[in-house]
C-alpha positions as a printed Julia matrix, in Angstrom:
299×3 Matrix{Float64}:
 -43.22  -65.47  -58.25
 -41.92  -61.97  -58.25
 -42.64  -59.44  -55.55
 -42.65  -55.88  -56.71
 -41.6   -53.33  -54.13
 -43.04  -49.92  -54.7
 -41.12  -46.93  -53.55
 -42.75  -45.18  -50.64
 -45.23  -42.58  -51.65
 -43.9   -39.1   -51.08
 -45.72  -37.15  -48.43
 -48.1   -34.74  -49.99
 -47.41  -31.19  -48.96
 -49.99  -28.47  -49.23
 -49.46  -26.22  -52.22
 -47.69  -22.97  -51.5
 -50.0   -20.06  -50.95
 -50.58  -17.76  -53.83
 -49.42  -14.18  -53.72
 -52.99  -13.0   -53.34
 -53.64  -15.37  -50.4
 -50.42  -14.26  -48.7
 -51.36  -10.61  -49.18
 -54.82  -11.25  -47.74
 -53.28  -12.98  -44.71
 -50.86  -10.11  -44.21
 -53.58   -7.51  -44.47
 -55.73   -9.44  -42.02
 -52.87   -9.51  -39.51
 -52.12   -5.86  -40.09
 -55.76   -5.01  -39.63
 -55.83   -6.75  -36.26
 -52.6    -5.08  -35.18
 -53.81   -1.75  -36.49
 -57.02   -1.98  -34.49
 -55.02   -2.74  -31.34
 -52.69    0.16  -32.02
 -55.6     2.51  -32.7
 -57.25    1.45  -29.45
 -54.06    2.15  -27.48
 -53.52    5.48  -29.2
 -57.14    6.56  -28.85
 -57.67    6.79  -32.64
 -61.15    6.01  -33.94
 -61.1     3.62  -36.91
 -63.92    1.84  -38.66
 -63.67   -1.73  -39.87
 -64.59   -0.63  -43.39
 -61.67    1.79  -43.6
 -59.06   -0.74  -42.49
 -58.34   -2.45  -45.86
 -57.64    0.86  -47.57
 -55.65    2.14  -44.6
 -53.55   -1.02  -44.58
 -53.0    -1.03  -48.33
 -51.94    2.61  -48.38
 -50.0     2.8   -45.13
 -48.9    -0.78  -44.62
 -45.16   -0.08  -44.08
 -45.82    2.82  -41.7
 -48.28    0.73  -39.69
 -45.82   -2.14  -39.54
 -43.15    0.17  -38.18
 -45.54    1.73  -35.68
 -47.0    -1.54  -34.45
 -43.81   -3.58  -34.57
 -41.56   -1.05  -32.81
 -42.67   -2.0   -29.27
 -42.43   -5.66  -30.19
 -38.89   -5.22  -31.5
 -37.9    -3.31  -28.35
 -39.38   -5.97  -26.1
 -37.7    -8.68  -28.14
 -34.33   -6.96  -27.77
 -34.79   -6.73  -24.0
 -35.79  -10.38  -23.79
 -32.78  -11.4   -25.88
 -30.48   -9.31  -23.7
 -31.86  -10.86  -20.52
 -31.6   -14.3   -22.04
 -27.95  -13.7   -22.93
 -27.2   -12.38  -19.43
 -28.95  -15.35  -17.84
 -27.12  -17.75  -20.1
 -23.8   -16.06  -19.33
 -24.44  -16.17  -15.58
 -25.55  -19.77  -15.79
 -22.47  -20.6   -17.84
 -20.15  -18.98  -15.31
 -21.89  -20.76  -12.44
 -21.68  -24.05  -14.29
 -17.99  -23.5   -15.03
 -17.3   -22.62  -11.4
 -19.26  -25.62  -10.17
 -17.45  -27.84  -12.64
 -14.07  -26.5   -11.52
 -14.95  -27.0    -7.86
 -16.27  -30.45   -8.62
 -13.11  -31.32  -10.51
 -10.97  -30.04   -7.64
 -13.0   -32.04   -5.15
 -12.86  -35.12   -7.35
  -9.11  -34.83   -7.73
  -8.67  -34.28   -4.0
  -7.39  -30.71   -4.51
  -7.57  -27.96   -1.9
  -8.45  -24.35   -2.61
  -7.21  -21.95    0.06
  -9.27  -19.07   -1.32
 -12.46  -21.13   -1.12
 -11.6   -22.21    2.42
 -10.83  -18.64    3.53
 -14.11  -17.32    2.12
 -16.17  -20.13    3.59
 -14.43  -20.13    7.0
 -13.08  -16.61    7.71
 -12.96  -17.07   11.49
 -11.19  -20.43   11.32
  -8.78  -19.06    8.72
  -7.91  -16.08   10.91
  -7.58  -18.32   13.96
  -5.07  -20.6    12.23
  -3.01  -17.69   10.88
  -2.96  -15.86   14.23
  -1.91  -18.94   16.19
   0.89  -19.94   13.82
   2.05  -16.34   13.4
   2.42  -15.56   17.1
   4.13  -18.86   17.82
   6.53  -18.34   14.92
   7.23  -14.76   15.99
   8.19  -15.86   19.5
  10.34  -18.65   18.09
  12.15  -16.13   15.89
  12.7   -13.83   18.85
  14.24  -16.64   20.88
  16.39  -18.23   18.18
  17.38  -15.22   16.05
  17.46  -12.24   18.41
  18.35  -14.04   21.64
  20.45  -16.63   19.73
  19.18  -19.64   21.63
  19.83  -23.08   20.14
  16.76  -25.13   19.33
  17.22  -27.43   22.33
  17.15  -24.41   24.67
  13.95  -22.87   23.35
  11.52  -21.94   26.12
   8.44  -23.85   24.92
   6.38  -22.68   27.87
   6.94  -19.11   26.75
   6.13  -20.13   23.17
   2.89  -21.66   24.39
   1.94  -18.31   25.95
   2.12  -16.65   22.55
   0.32  -19.47   20.73
  -2.52  -19.43   23.25
  -2.73  -15.65   23.29
  -2.6   -15.49   19.5
  -5.48  -17.95   19.16
  -7.73  -16.37   21.8
  -7.14  -12.65   21.35
  -5.76  -12.16   17.83
  -7.58  -15.06   16.23
 -11.08  -14.68   17.66
 -11.56  -11.49   19.67
  -9.7    -9.21   17.27
 -11.64  -10.53   14.27
 -14.92  -10.03   16.12
 -14.41   -6.39   17.02
 -12.38   -5.19   14.04
 -14.69   -6.66   11.39
 -18.13   -7.26   12.9
 -18.3    -4.47   15.49
 -16.54   -1.81   13.44
 -18.93   -2.43   10.52
 -21.86   -1.72   12.86
 -20.33    1.35   14.48
 -19.11    2.76   11.16
 -21.63    1.73    8.45
 -19.65    3.44    5.67
 -16.45    1.51    6.35
 -16.93   -0.93    3.47
 -17.69    1.84    0.97
 -14.68    3.85    2.14
 -12.23    0.96    1.94
 -13.29    0.07   -1.61
 -12.47    3.54   -2.96
  -9.23    4.64   -4.57
  -6.71    6.45   -2.38
  -7.44    9.74   -4.14
 -11.17    9.36   -3.44
 -10.48    8.41    0.18
  -8.56   11.65    0.76
 -11.62   13.61   -0.41
 -14.14   11.59    1.6
 -14.65   13.65    4.77
 -17.06   11.28    6.58
 -14.89    8.32    5.61
 -11.78    9.97    7.07
 -13.67   10.74   10.28
 -14.68    7.07   10.49
 -11.07    6.08    9.83
  -9.91    8.27   12.72
 -12.6     6.77   14.95
 -11.47    3.23   14.15
  -7.84    4.09   14.85
  -8.73    5.71   18.17
 -10.86    2.76   19.26
  -8.22    0.26   18.23
  -5.45    2.06   20.11
  -7.7     2.13   23.16
  -8.34   -1.61   22.82
  -4.62   -2.29   22.5
  -3.69   -0.22   25.54
  -6.53   -1.21   27.86
  -7.55   -4.7    26.69
  -4.72   -6.23   24.65
  -1.88   -5.51   27.09
  -3.73   -6.62   30.27
  -4.88   -9.77   28.48
  -1.33  -10.55   27.37
   0.11  -10.2    30.87
  -2.74  -12.29   32.33
  -2.15  -15.08   29.8
   1.55  -14.95   30.59
   0.88  -15.15   34.33
  -1.47  -18.11   33.8
   1.1   -20.13   31.86
   4.08  -19.37   34.1
   2.16  -19.61   37.35
   2.38  -22.72   39.51
  -1.17  -22.25   40.8
  -4.58  -22.68   39.19
  -6.07  -19.71   41.01
  -7.5   -17.38   38.35
  -7.52  -14.42   40.72
  -3.8   -14.88   41.24
  -3.25  -14.85   37.48
  -5.22  -11.63   37.14
  -3.42  -10.05   40.09
   0.02  -10.93   38.74
  -0.91   -9.86   35.22
  -2.36   -6.55   36.4
   0.78   -5.82   38.42
   3.01   -6.39   35.4
   0.65   -4.35   33.21
   0.64   -1.29   35.47
   4.39   -1.53   35.98
   5.13   -1.47   32.24
   2.15    0.59   31.08
   3.94    3.84   30.25
   6.56    2.2    28.03
   4.13   -0.31   26.5
   1.48    2.31   25.7
   4.1     4.53   24.07
   5.27    1.62   21.91
   1.69    0.7    20.98
   0.85    4.23   19.83
   4.01    4.8    17.81
   3.79    1.4    16.08
   0.07    0.8    15.68
  -0.98    4.4    15.07
   0.63    4.6    11.6
  -0.04    0.9    10.94
  -3.77    1.31   11.58
  -3.98    4.03    8.94
  -3.02    1.4     6.38
  -4.89   -1.53    7.96
  -8.2     0.33    8.16
  -7.89    1.83    4.67
  -7.46   -1.35    2.64
 -10.53   -3.42    1.59
 -12.08   -5.46    4.38
 -10.9    -8.79    3.03
  -7.3    -7.5     3.29
  -7.68   -5.88    6.71
  -6.55   -8.76    8.9
  -3.95  -10.19    6.47
  -2.23   -6.78    6.35
  -2.55   -6.49   10.11
  -0.96   -9.9    10.61
   2.12   -8.74    8.7
   2.62   -5.79   11.06
   1.59   -7.93   14.02
   4.33  -10.45   13.28
   7.03   -7.79   13.67
   5.29   -6.39   16.75
   5.03   -9.84   18.35
   8.75  -10.47   17.79
   9.47   -7.22   19.62
   6.98   -7.96   22.4
   8.4   -11.44   22.87
  11.92  -10.05   23.11
  11.15   -7.34   25.68
   8.25   -8.93   27.62
   8.22  -12.64   26.82
  10.67  -13.95   29.39
   9.53  -14.94   32.82
């Protein structure tokens, strides 16, 4: 017994439309589009005149009716490309971050952006401690076993409290509120900054306020911290009294040093973009702290 296998029957497709049917379909579509266009343009057309109008002016009508559609299509395509590009960049960034996290990597830039206060606190604490250590071991030529760690602790504590937290608060948050144009000014080129009158006025205001903070807040705070660490008592009023006495005694020399060092330095610090403000300041502050430790750090 033989079994005959028939090949599968080919799917029957509808016959292609004739040229006349295609032309009729096109004219019907053009007629509908033409009526819509005429309604928008305020042109009065009768249904009877449409076939002749379409047959005679088909290309012109197509251009007239299709132009807005083409323009809208271009805009949609452009937006789609931009969205796809943005999504692609976000996906690439997320993939890179995910890969770094999966591999146990650490991104300092990501940490600094996500935790600006903590980042500044860490830098300020390490910087001031290292500056005092340099002053003791390099300038004063002390061996490591003779380093005054109590004095070093003064600078670490002061760096964390004043430079790490308070300075960030008033130089970034408060100055942005007092001088709303500070971010716009700092993002300009140096040539544009020199021609920006209001920006230069704001720059001068920031420098004046900062010098006032250094002379009347920074220096008293430093001497009070120093008195607290070196004092044998836990009486806060005694710390303040001792610190104020040292501050008033050295004010004339200290204020002169503050103005001649931080006046020019602030011009640069308050002119660079905001994200570079404190890093640039920490560079100058390191040198300043070495000097302050050398002349005022000892008990």
